[in-house]
Amino acid sequence: MRFPRYALVPAPGDPARHVLALCADVAGLFAEPARPTRVRYELRGCEPRGALSRAVAQAVVEGTAPFGTLVVDLHGTGWALADTRVLGMRGDVVTVEAAGAPHRVHHPPDPVPCGNLIRVTPAAPEEETHTDVTFVGCSPRGELRDALDAGADHFREVRYQGLTRTGTGHYEGEAGRITGWDTSTRHRGLVDLTLSFPRTRLVPPATGEIWDLFWRARPAEPGTWRRFTGAARGEWLDRAAAHGPHGSPELVPGATYHLDGTDVVDEDSFRCALGEAVLGPGRCFPAGGAGAIGEELSGATVVWHHADVARVCLGVLPYSGRRPATFQELVEELTDAGVRLVLD
């Protein structure tokens, strides 16, 4: 098969190490993902301490307490619960609610020792949590090919990888069980594989559009990044960075660059706009903050047109986690690194 766009690979812990199938395309993958179901758990034989002890005390008084990511140690194995709320404690049992199932973590810092982690909320039926996704025009390999040749109509859980035109992987995610297969009507001699796919792992359509734009090479049209907002703009930056610096123009000491700040409303849009202004369409500077970018541009002049847009927006938009840099902080990081800024 020439230029497959996807590969199916073994799930973590699977003894198989080889690619199970190369696939030309996919149907049903790109849709808004479902939000993780809130699930209640009991941490039995638990020893609350530190932040968890304080959250338990708050929950006893107020009925609930936010905690974020909770990592518990079950007999030497770390398990993390995301977006956790503590609901209370009775005896040595702490009751919490989290987003989805726990995932294993290795060498977690300061986990909470527990004897057991019990799911209290009943598991939803698979038809509510999964949907059909079909990988189209697949060439099965290894154990999967043997299973299909033997007449099997299903296969164990697998993962999928998004591939570039050169065959390198740019994304990997959970795919689920292969539940059926049929001769492909679009690709002679190949098969279509249907998977029971977790709804929470579906890929937003905007992300799929970005994958398409970067599949062959970088987008050559200036300003393409402006189509995307929010998380999709972060995906754009990831894809631009993944292509590496190959072919980037050499930075000339003392050069002048013109930054169009019309749509610079946050740090991601700043990286997109400045990367395009200096390096060309579909390019960006590596992640690392304005100071790191400034070191690469030290000695250059950047004329920042429509800087008032960023002055109003940077550092004041809604956020979660790390506080975003303000316009003044970003300007100071660049100038401290040796960049001459002209704010237009």
Short mmCIF file of C-alpha atoms in Angstrom, two decimals:
data_model
loop_
_atom_site.label_atom_id
_atom_site.label_comp_id
_atom_site.label_asym_id
_atom_site.label_seq_id
_atom_site.Cartn_x
_atom_site.Cartn_y
_atom_site.Cartn_z
CA MET A 1 0.00 0.00 0.00
CA ARG A 2 1.32 3.43 -0.94
CA PHE A 3 1.05 6.21 1.64
CA PRO A 4 -1.17 4.67 4.36
CA ARG A 5 -2.64 7.30 6.63
CA TYR A 6 -3.24 5.11 9.69
CA ALA A 7 -1.77 2.06 11.40
CA LEU A 8 -3.33 -0.28 13.95
CA VAL A 9 -0.86 -1.38 16.61
CA PRO A 10 -0.97 -3.56 19.76
CA ALA A 11 -2.38 -2.08 22.96
CA PRO A 12 -0.04 -1.49 25.93
CA GLY A 13 0.80 -4.77 27.64
CA ASP A 14 0.09 -6.79 24.50
CA PRO A 15 3.00 -9.19 23.84
CA ALA A 16 2.83 -8.40 20.10
CA ARG A 17 5.30 -5.75 18.98
CA HIS A 18 4.58 -5.38 15.26
CA VAL A 19 2.11 -3.27 13.29
CA LEU A 20 -1.20 -5.15 12.95
CA ALA A 21 -2.54 -3.28 9.91
CA LEU A 22 -1.84 -0.35 7.62
CA CYS A 23 -4.95 1.55 6.53
CA ALA A 24 -5.69 4.02 3.77
CA ASP A 25 -8.39 6.02 5.55
CA VAL A 26 -10.90 6.09 8.39
CA ALA A 27 -14.64 6.78 8.74
CA GLY A 28 -16.40 7.89 11.92
CA LEU A 29 -13.29 8.96 13.83
CA PHE A 30 -13.75 12.72 13.54
CA ALA A 31 -16.60 13.89 15.78
CA GLU A 32 -16.88 15.81 19.02
CA PRO A 33 -15.68 13.49 21.80
CA ALA A 34 -18.00 12.68 24.68
CA ARG A 35 -17.08 14.08 28.08
CA PRO A 36 -15.74 11.45 30.49
CA THR A 37 -18.47 10.00 32.70
CA ARG A 38 -18.27 10.96 36.36
CA VAL A 39 -17.60 7.81 38.38
CA ARG A 40 -17.74 7.32 42.14
CA TYR A 41 -15.00 5.30 43.88
CA GLU A 42 -14.23 4.14 47.40
CA LEU A 43 -10.64 4.28 48.59
CA ARG A 44 -10.62 1.53 51.21
CA GLY A 45 -7.94 1.16 53.84
CA CYS A 46 -6.89 4.70 53.03
CA GLU A 47 -4.48 6.91 54.96
CA PRO A 48 -5.33 10.54 54.05
CA ARG A 49 -2.50 12.97 54.52
CA GLY A 50 -1.43 16.37 53.31
CA ALA A 51 -3.72 17.83 50.66
CA LEU A 52 -6.08 14.84 50.73
CA SER A 53 -6.50 15.13 54.49
CA ARG A 54 -7.43 18.79 54.09
CA ALA A 55 -9.85 17.95 51.28
CA VAL A 56 -11.51 15.29 53.44
CA ALA A 57 -11.98 17.84 56.23
CA GLN A 58 -13.51 20.32 53.76
CA ALA A 59 -15.82 17.63 52.32
CA VAL A 60 -17.05 16.70 55.80
CA VAL A 61 -18.10 20.32 56.37
CA GLU A 62 -19.23 21.34 52.88
CA GLY A 63 -20.25 18.00 51.35
CA THR A 64 -17.63 18.06 48.59
CA ALA A 65 -14.11 19.34 47.93
CA PRO A 66 -12.22 19.70 44.60
CA PHE A 67 -8.92 17.87 44.44
CA GLY A 68 -7.72 17.62 40.83
CA THR A 69 -5.59 14.56 40.03
CA LEU A 70 -5.49 12.01 42.84
CA VAL A 71 -2.80 9.31 42.74
CA VAL A 72 -3.20 6.28 45.00
CA ASP A 73 -0.68 3.55 45.76
CA LEU A 74 -2.23 0.08 45.64
CA HIS A 75 0.37 -2.40 46.89
CA GLY A 76 3.22 -0.68 45.06
CA THR A 77 1.31 0.29 41.88
CA GLY A 78 0.28 3.89 41.23
CA TRP A 79 -3.18 4.70 39.83
CA ALA A 80 -4.33 8.22 38.93
CA LEU A 81 -7.88 9.56 39.03
CA ALA A 82 -8.47 12.73 36.98
CA ASP A 83 -10.59 15.77 37.93
CA THR A 84 -11.36 14.31 41.35
CA ARG A 85 -13.76 15.62 43.99
CA VAL A 86 -13.66 14.29 47.54
CA LEU A 87 -17.15 13.49 48.85
CA GLY A 88 -16.40 12.37 52.40
CA MET A 89 -14.84 9.75 54.67
CA ARG A 90 -16.25 7.05 56.93
CA GLY A 91 -13.87 4.94 58.96
CA ASP A 92 -10.92 4.19 56.68
CA VAL A 93 -12.97 4.59 53.49
CA VAL A 94 -12.67 7.83 51.47
CA THR A 95 -15.36 8.37 48.82
CA VAL A 96 -14.40 10.33 45.72
CA GLU A 97 -15.82 11.12 42.30
CA ALA A 98 -13.57 11.30 39.23
CA ALA A 99 -13.70 11.70 35.45
CA GLY A 100 -13.58 8.22 33.94
CA ALA A 101 -11.48 5.22 34.86
CA PRO A 102 -8.12 5.36 36.67
CA HIS A 103 -4.94 5.03 34.63
CA ARG A 104 -1.68 3.53 35.74
CA VAL A 105 1.25 5.84 36.48
CA HIS A 106 4.87 4.93 37.10
CA HIS A 107 6.95 6.39 39.93
CA PRO A 108 4.32 8.94 41.07
CA PRO A 109 5.45 11.52 43.64
CA ASP A 110 3.91 11.06 47.09
CA PRO A 111 0.93 8.80 46.26
CA VAL A 112 -1.78 8.13 48.86
CA PRO A 113 -1.46 4.58 50.31
CA CYS A 114 -4.69 2.57 50.02
CA GLY A 115 -5.67 -1.04 50.47
CA ASN A 116 -8.13 -1.11 47.58
CA LEU A 117 -9.87 1.06 44.98
CA ILE A 118 -13.49 0.06 44.40
CA ARG A 119 -15.76 1.43 41.68
CA VAL A 120 -19.19 2.21 43.17
CA THR A 121 -20.93 3.60 40.06
CA PRO A 122 -22.14 0.74 37.82
CA ALA A 123 -20.41 0.48 34.46
CA ALA A 124 -22.50 1.82 31.57
CA PRO A 125 -23.31 -0.61 28.73
CA GLU A 126 -20.86 -0.54 25.84
CA GLU A 127 -23.45 0.76 23.38
CA GLU A 128 -23.59 3.98 25.44
CA THR A 129 -19.85 4.45 25.82
CA HIS A 130 -18.61 3.26 22.40
CA THR A 131 -19.43 3.83 18.73
CA ASP A 132 -18.40 2.19 15.46
CA VAL A 133 -15.31 3.54 13.70
CA THR A 134 -14.19 1.90 10.46
CA PHE A 135 -10.61 1.88 9.25
CA VAL A 136 -10.92 1.70 5.48
CA GLY A 137 -8.66 -0.10 3.01
CA CYS A 138 -6.56 -2.03 5.52
CA SER A 139 -3.74 -4.50 4.91
CA PRO A 140 -3.72 -6.83 7.96
CA ARG A 141 -0.43 -8.22 9.21
CA GLY A 142 0.84 -10.79 11.70
CA GLU A 143 -1.66 -12.08 14.24
CA LEU A 144 -4.51 -10.00 12.88
CA ARG A 145 -4.06 -11.40 9.37
CA ASP A 146 -3.88 -14.94 10.80
CA ALA A 147 -7.07 -14.35 12.80
CA LEU A 148 -8.99 -13.07 9.76
CA ASP A 149 -7.67 -15.91 7.58
CA ALA A 150 -8.97 -18.34 10.19
CA GLY A 151 -12.47 -16.84 9.93
CA ALA A 152 -12.47 -14.76 13.12
CA ASP A 153 -15.05 -11.97 13.21
CA HIS A 154 -13.46 -10.03 16.08
CA PHE A 155 -10.04 -9.28 17.58
CA ARG A 156 -8.69 -7.94 20.85
CA GLU A 157 -8.18 -4.27 21.73
CA VAL A 158 -5.74 -2.26 19.62
CA ARG A 159 -4.50 1.31 19.32
CA TYR A 160 -4.23 3.45 16.22
CA GLN A 161 -1.53 5.76 14.91
CA GLY A 162 -1.98 8.70 12.55
CA LEU A 163 0.76 8.66 9.89
CA THR A 164 2.31 11.36 7.72
CA ARG A 165 2.88 10.82 4.01
CA THR A 166 6.43 9.65 4.81
CA GLY A 167 5.09 6.98 7.18
CA THR A 168 6.13 8.54 10.47
CA GLY A 169 3.60 8.57 13.32
CA HIS A 170 2.28 11.92 14.52
CA TYR A 171 -0.40 10.71 16.95
CA GLU A 172 -1.35 7.55 18.83
CA GLY A 173 -4.56 6.84 20.72
CA GLU A 174 -6.84 4.16 22.11
CA ALA A 175 -9.00 2.51 19.45
CA GLY A 176 -10.81 -0.41 21.16
CA ARG A 177 -11.76 -3.90 19.98
CA ILE A 178 -12.01 -4.96 16.34
CA THR A 179 -15.61 -6.18 16.12
CA GLY A 180 -15.97 -6.94 12.41
CA TRP A 181 -14.39 -6.86 8.99
CA ASP A 182 -15.42 -6.97 5.33
CA THR A 183 -13.90 -6.78 1.87
CA SER A 184 -13.26 -3.13 1.05
CA THR A 185 -15.47 -1.73 -1.69
CA ARG A 186 -13.15 1.23 -2.23
CA HIS A 187 -9.75 -0.48 -2.12
CA ARG A 188 -9.25 -3.63 -4.17
CA GLY A 189 -7.68 -6.55 -2.31
CA LEU A 190 -7.93 -4.84 1.07
CA VAL A 191 -10.39 -5.03 3.98
CA ASP A 192 -12.38 -2.57 6.08
CA LEU A 193 -12.06 -3.09 9.85
CA THR A 194 -14.81 -1.95 12.22
CA LEU A 195 -13.87 -1.13 15.81
CA SER A 196 -15.89 -0.51 18.95
CA PHE A 197 -14.37 2.90 19.62
CA PRO A 198 -14.60 4.86 22.92
CA ARG A 199 -16.73 7.97 22.42
CA THR A 200 -14.41 9.91 24.73
CA ARG A 201 -11.51 9.23 22.34
CA LEU A 202 -13.15 10.58 19.20
CA VAL A 203 -11.16 13.35 17.51
CA PRO A 204 -12.64 16.86 17.00
CA PRO A 205 -13.26 17.64 13.30
CA ALA A 206 -10.93 20.65 13.44
CA THR A 207 -8.08 18.37 14.51
CA GLY A 208 -8.80 16.11 11.54
CA GLU A 209 -8.62 19.14 9.24
CA ILE A 210 -5.22 20.05 10.68
CA TRP A 211 -3.95 16.50 10.19
CA ASP A 212 -5.02 16.72 6.55
CA LEU A 213 -3.28 20.06 6.06
CA PHE A 214 0.02 18.73 7.43
CA TRP A 215 -0.20 15.20 5.97
CA ARG A 216 1.81 15.83 2.79
CA ALA A 217 3.87 18.86 3.86
CA ARG A 218 3.44 22.17 5.62
CA PRO A 219 0.55 24.40 4.55
CA ALA A 220 1.96 27.00 2.17
CA GLU A 221 -0.89 29.50 2.37
CA PRO A 222 -0.17 32.35 4.82
CA GLY A 223 -2.59 32.77 7.71
CA THR A 224 -4.02 29.23 7.58
CA TRP A 225 -3.61 28.95 11.36
CA ARG A 226 -6.25 31.68 11.79
CA ARG A 227 -9.03 29.19 10.91
CA PHE A 228 -8.49 27.40 14.21
CA THR A 229 -9.17 28.49 17.77
CA GLY A 230 -8.84 27.07 21.28
CA ALA A 231 -7.44 23.54 21.54
CA ALA A 232 -7.27 23.26 17.73
CA ARG A 233 -4.71 26.06 17.62
CA GLY A 234 -2.58 24.10 20.07
CA GLU A 235 -2.86 21.09 17.74
CA TRP A 236 -1.73 23.31 14.86
CA LEU A 237 1.38 24.28 16.83
CA ASP A 238 2.09 20.63 17.70
CA ARG A 239 1.93 19.63 14.02
CA ALA A 240 4.04 22.60 12.92
CA ALA A 241 6.68 21.78 15.56
CA ALA A 242 6.62 18.06 14.70
CA HIS A 243 7.83 18.83 11.18
CA GLY A 244 11.00 20.24 12.71
CA PRO A 245 13.24 23.06 11.46
CA HIS A 246 14.12 21.44 8.12
CA GLY A 247 13.92 24.02 5.36
CA SER A 248 13.48 26.96 7.73
CA PRO A 249 15.10 30.21 6.55
CA GLU A 250 18.27 31.15 8.34
CA LEU A 251 17.80 33.90 10.92
CA VAL A 252 19.81 36.95 9.88
CA PRO A 253 21.29 39.12 12.66
CA GLY A 254 19.86 42.61 12.54
CA ALA A 255 16.98 41.64 10.24
CA THR A 256 13.55 43.26 10.55
CA TYR A 257 10.38 41.16 10.70
CA HIS A 258 6.78 42.35 10.51
CA LEU A 259 4.33 40.65 12.87
CA ASP A 260 0.63 40.97 11.97
CA GLY A 261 -1.01 41.12 15.39
CA THR A 262 -4.61 41.31 14.14
CA ASP A 263 -5.50 37.93 15.71
CA VAL A 264 -2.91 37.70 18.49
CA VAL A 265 -5.20 37.13 21.48
CA ASP A 266 -3.20 34.56 23.49
CA GLU A 267 0.21 32.89 23.64
CA ASP A 268 -0.67 30.23 21.05
CA SER A 269 -1.76 32.81 18.47
CA PHE A 270 1.38 34.84 19.24
CA ARG A 271 3.57 31.80 18.48
CA CYS A 272 1.62 31.12 15.27
CA ALA A 273 1.81 34.72 14.04
CA LEU A 274 5.47 35.28 14.95
CA GLY A 275 6.51 31.87 13.57
CA GLU A 276 4.87 32.71 10.25
CA ALA A 277 6.35 36.23 10.18
CA VAL A 278 9.91 34.99 10.76
CA LEU A 279 10.02 31.42 9.47
CA GLY A 280 7.18 31.25 6.94
CA PRO A 281 3.71 29.63 6.71
CA GLY A 282 3.13 26.43 8.68
CA ARG A 283 6.12 27.02 10.95
CA CYS A 284 6.55 27.98 14.58
CA PHE A 285 9.23 28.42 17.19
CA PRO A 286 9.71 25.51 19.63
CA ALA A 287 7.74 25.70 22.87
CA GLY A 288 9.58 27.44 25.65
CA GLY A 289 8.10 30.87 26.19
CA ALA A 290 8.85 34.31 24.85
CA GLY A 291 12.29 34.36 26.48
CA ALA A 292 13.43 31.32 24.48
CA ILE A 293 12.03 32.83 21.27
CA GLY A 294 13.75 36.11 22.10
CA GLU A 295 17.13 34.39 22.42
CA GLU A 296 16.77 33.05 18.87
CA LEU A 297 15.79 36.52 17.59
CA SER A 298 18.34 38.45 19.63
CA GLY A 299 19.56 41.42 17.63
CA ALA A 300 16.57 41.43 15.28
CA THR A 301 13.81 44.02 15.04
CA VAL A 302 10.18 42.95 15.23
CA VAL A 303 7.58 45.47 14.10
CA TRP A 304 4.41 44.39 15.88
CA HIS A 305 1.44 45.74 13.92
CA HIS A 306 -1.93 46.03 15.69
CA ALA A 307 -0.21 45.44 19.03
CA ASP A 308 -3.22 46.93 20.85
CA VAL A 309 -5.14 43.69 20.23
CA ALA A 310 -2.64 41.72 22.30
CA ARG A 311 -2.36 44.50 24.87
CA VAL A 312 -6.07 44.11 25.61
CA CYS A 313 -6.32 40.30 25.39
CA LEU A 314 -3.11 38.67 26.64
CA GLY A 315 -3.23 37.38 30.19
CA VAL A 316 -6.88 38.23 30.79
CA LEU A 317 -8.77 35.50 28.87
CA PRO A 318 -10.31 32.62 30.87
CA TYR A 319 -7.74 29.94 31.64
CA SER A 320 -7.12 26.87 33.76
CA GLY A 321 -3.84 25.83 35.31
CA ARG A 322 -0.84 28.11 34.63
CA ARG A 323 -1.60 31.82 34.44
CA PRO A 324 -0.96 33.08 30.89
CA ALA A 325 1.58 35.83 30.37
CA THR A 326 0.33 39.40 30.09
CA PHE A 327 1.23 41.59 27.13
CA GLN A 328 3.74 43.55 29.22
CA GLU A 329 5.40 40.39 30.53
CA LEU A 330 5.76 39.02 27.00
CA VAL A 331 7.21 42.28 25.73
CA GLU A 332 9.73 42.41 28.60
CA GLU A 333 10.86 38.81 27.96
CA LEU A 334 11.53 39.58 24.31
CA THR A 335 13.33 42.88 24.92
CA ASP A 336 15.39 41.42 27.80
CA ALA A 337 16.59 38.74 25.36
CA GLY A 338 17.82 41.39 22.94
CA VAL A 339 14.90 41.82 20.55
CA ARG A 340 14.09 45.38 19.44
CA LEU A 341 10.30 45.72 19.44
CA VAL A 342 8.44 48.41 17.56
CA LEU A 343 4.79 48.47 18.67
CA ASP A 344 2.62 49.76 15.88
#
